[in-house]
Short mmCIF file of C-alpha atoms in Angstrom, two decimals:
data_model
loop_
_atom_site.label_atom_id
_atom_site.label_comp_id
_atom_site.label_asym_id
_atom_site.label_seq_id
_atom_site.Cartn_x
_atom_site.Cartn_y
_atom_site.Cartn_z
CA GLN A 1 113.68 100.04 87.99
CA ALA A 2 112.09 102.44 90.44
CA ALA A 3 111.61 101.34 94.03
CA ARG A 4 108.10 102.12 95.20
CA ALA A 5 106.46 102.44 98.59
CA LEU A 6 102.73 102.96 98.38
CA ALA A 7 100.75 105.11 100.74
CA THR A 8 96.98 105.43 100.39
CA ALA A 9 94.58 107.93 101.93
CA GLN A 10 90.83 107.44 101.63
CA ILE A 11 88.31 109.99 102.75
CA ASP A 12 84.59 110.51 102.90
CA ALA A 13 83.71 114.00 101.75
CA ASP A 14 80.60 114.30 103.89
CA SER A 15 82.81 115.39 106.79
CA LEU A 16 85.41 117.60 105.20
CA PRO A 17 86.43 120.57 107.26
CA LEU A 18 89.32 122.01 105.29
CA SER A 19 89.87 124.78 107.81
CA GLY A 20 92.57 122.67 109.49
CA LEU A 21 94.78 122.65 106.42
CA PRO A 22 97.71 125.04 106.80
CA GLY A 23 97.35 127.97 104.45
CA ALA A 24 93.80 127.10 103.37
CA PRO A 25 91.91 130.29 102.54
CA PRO A 26 88.48 130.69 104.17
CA SER A 27 86.89 130.72 100.70
CA LEU A 28 87.89 127.08 100.23
CA GLY A 29 85.02 126.18 102.55
CA ARG A 30 82.65 127.16 99.72
CA ALA A 31 84.33 124.76 97.31
CA ASP A 32 82.34 121.95 95.75
CA SER A 33 82.62 118.52 97.40
CA TYR A 34 84.48 117.24 94.32
CA VAL A 35 87.25 119.77 94.97
CA ARG A 36 87.25 119.40 98.77
CA ALA A 37 87.45 115.60 98.53
CA GLY A 38 90.49 115.77 96.25
CA ILE A 39 92.34 118.27 98.42
CA ALA A 40 91.58 116.35 101.61
CA ALA A 41 92.82 113.04 100.18
CA LEU A 42 96.07 114.60 98.93
CA SER A 43 96.72 116.42 102.19
CA ARG A 44 96.28 113.22 104.20
CA LEU A 45 99.20 111.63 102.36
CA GLY A 46 101.52 114.02 104.16
CA PRO A 47 104.08 116.33 102.56
CA LEU A 48 104.56 115.80 98.84
CA ASP A 49 107.63 116.71 96.83
CA PRO A 50 106.89 119.93 94.87
CA GLY A 51 107.79 118.03 91.68
CA CYS A 52 105.31 115.28 92.46
CA ALA A 53 103.00 114.41 89.58
CA VAL A 54 99.27 114.12 90.25
CA VAL A 55 96.99 112.05 88.05
CA LEU A 56 93.34 112.82 88.80
CA SER A 57 90.78 110.28 87.63
CA SER A 58 87.02 110.28 87.98
CA THR A 59 84.10 108.65 86.24
CA THR A 60 81.57 111.17 87.60
CA GLY A 61 83.95 114.12 87.45
CA CYS A 62 82.44 117.48 88.14
CA ARG A 63 78.98 116.44 86.92
CA ALA A 64 77.21 117.37 90.17
CA ALA A 65 78.84 120.83 90.10
CA ASP A 66 77.85 121.21 86.46
CA LEU A 67 74.23 120.36 87.20
CA ARG A 68 74.00 122.71 90.21
CA TYR A 69 75.54 125.57 88.25
CA HIS A 70 73.28 124.95 85.26
CA ASP A 71 70.22 124.82 87.51
CA THR A 72 70.97 128.27 89.00
CA LEU A 73 71.58 129.60 85.50
CA LEU A 74 68.21 128.30 84.25
CA ARG A 75 66.28 129.47 87.32
CA GLY A 76 67.77 132.92 87.69
CA GLY A 77 69.52 133.75 84.46
CA PRO A 78 73.15 134.78 84.02
CA SER A 79 73.09 137.31 86.84
CA ALA A 80 72.10 134.61 89.36
CA ALA A 81 74.79 132.14 88.32
CA SER A 82 77.62 131.96 90.84
CA ARG A 83 81.02 132.99 89.55
CA THR A 84 82.55 131.22 92.54
CA HIS A 85 80.95 127.91 91.65
CA PHE A 86 81.61 128.26 87.94
CA ILE A 87 85.28 127.34 88.40
CA TYR A 88 84.26 124.00 89.94
CA THR A 89 82.62 122.92 86.67
CA ILE A 90 86.10 122.18 85.29
CA PRO A 91 87.15 118.49 85.62
CA GLY A 92 90.65 119.47 86.79
CA ALA A 93 89.44 121.80 89.58
CA PRO A 94 90.60 119.56 92.47
CA LEU A 95 94.06 119.33 90.92
CA ALA A 96 94.26 123.08 90.32
CA GLU A 97 93.20 124.02 93.86
CA ALA A 98 95.45 121.38 95.44
CA SER A 99 98.44 122.53 93.38
CA ILE A 100 98.04 126.05 94.71
CA LEU A 101 97.39 125.02 98.32
CA LEU A 102 100.05 122.29 98.53
CA GLY A 103 102.67 123.96 96.33
CA LEU A 104 102.72 121.20 93.71
CA ARG A 105 104.56 122.08 90.50
CA GLY A 106 104.94 118.66 88.84
CA PRO A 107 103.03 117.22 85.90
CA GLY A 108 99.26 116.98 86.21
CA LEU A 109 96.88 114.81 84.23
CA VAL A 110 93.09 114.64 84.39
CA LEU A 111 91.37 111.46 83.18
CA CYS A 112 87.67 110.79 82.82
CA ASP A 113 88.20 107.15 83.73
CA GLY A 114 88.48 104.75 86.65
CA ALA A 115 91.06 104.59 89.44
CA GLY A 116 93.03 101.79 87.78
CA ARG A 117 93.82 103.94 84.74
CA GLY A 118 94.98 106.77 86.99
CA GLU A 119 97.30 104.46 88.92
CA THR A 120 98.76 103.11 85.68
CA GLU A 121 99.45 106.62 84.38
CA ALA A 122 100.97 107.73 87.71
CA ARG A 123 103.35 104.77 87.79
CA GLY A 124 104.30 105.44 84.17
CA LEU A 125 105.29 109.04 84.93
CA VAL A 126 107.73 107.84 87.60
CA ALA A 127 109.03 104.92 85.52
CA ARG A 128 109.77 107.23 82.57
CA GLY A 129 111.57 109.70 84.82
CA GLU A 130 109.03 112.47 84.22
CA ALA A 131 108.44 112.99 87.95
CA PRO A 132 110.25 111.96 91.18
CA GLN A 133 106.94 110.86 92.72
CA ALA A 134 103.41 110.43 91.48
CA VAL A 135 100.03 110.35 93.16
CA ALA A 136 97.00 108.68 91.66
CA LEU A 137 94.04 110.71 92.94
CA HIS A 138 90.59 109.26 92.32
CA VAL A 139 87.54 111.35 93.20
CA GLU A 140 83.89 110.46 92.78
CA ALA A 141 81.34 113.14 93.53
CA PRO A 142 77.85 112.16 92.49
CA GLU A 143 74.99 114.41 93.52
CA GLN A 144 74.76 113.48 97.21
CA HIS A 145 78.02 111.97 98.38
CA ALA A 146 81.69 112.40 97.47
CA THR A 147 84.60 110.05 98.13
CA ALA A 148 88.26 110.22 97.24
CA SER A 149 91.38 108.14 97.50
CA ALA A 150 94.95 109.11 96.81
CA THR A 151 97.75 106.59 96.32
CA ARG A 152 101.33 107.76 96.35
CA GLY A 153 103.96 105.68 94.62
CA CYS A 154 107.33 107.03 95.71
CA GLY A 155 110.70 106.20 94.32
CA ALA A 156 113.58 107.39 92.30
CA ALA A 157 112.97 107.06 88.62
CA SER A 158 115.27 104.63 86.86
CA THR A 159 118.30 106.09 85.17
CA ARG A 160 119.84 104.49 82.10
#
């Protein structure tokens, strides 16, 4: 059975300067709080193995980004809708941006569910030998306030 050491990072997205992240492009500062919260939580865990799996879970998902984008579309028509913000209407946006920034190449799953389900799936990926490490990333980003937590379960997958 896999040996696991858990590390958890929790952040409050109201104070998320991502400029301190090595290699972060300036454009990341325009990212939605849903995306910034996910990246910040993952980066606070410290270096991750490139093969590390990330399981992103959220019950609110990118709803706030969807509503903001839709509002600009209704008010100004297609020409007023932001192409930059359009990409943040995808539920997996935090995982995609973090994979690029942190060099993650392992399996990625996106669940529209609670943190417990994400942790279960992350542990399963390691237990089945599908990834050397797994992180359960849970992000909630309702309209006004975003929070995120990332839990890393490290260990060598069992070999039979």
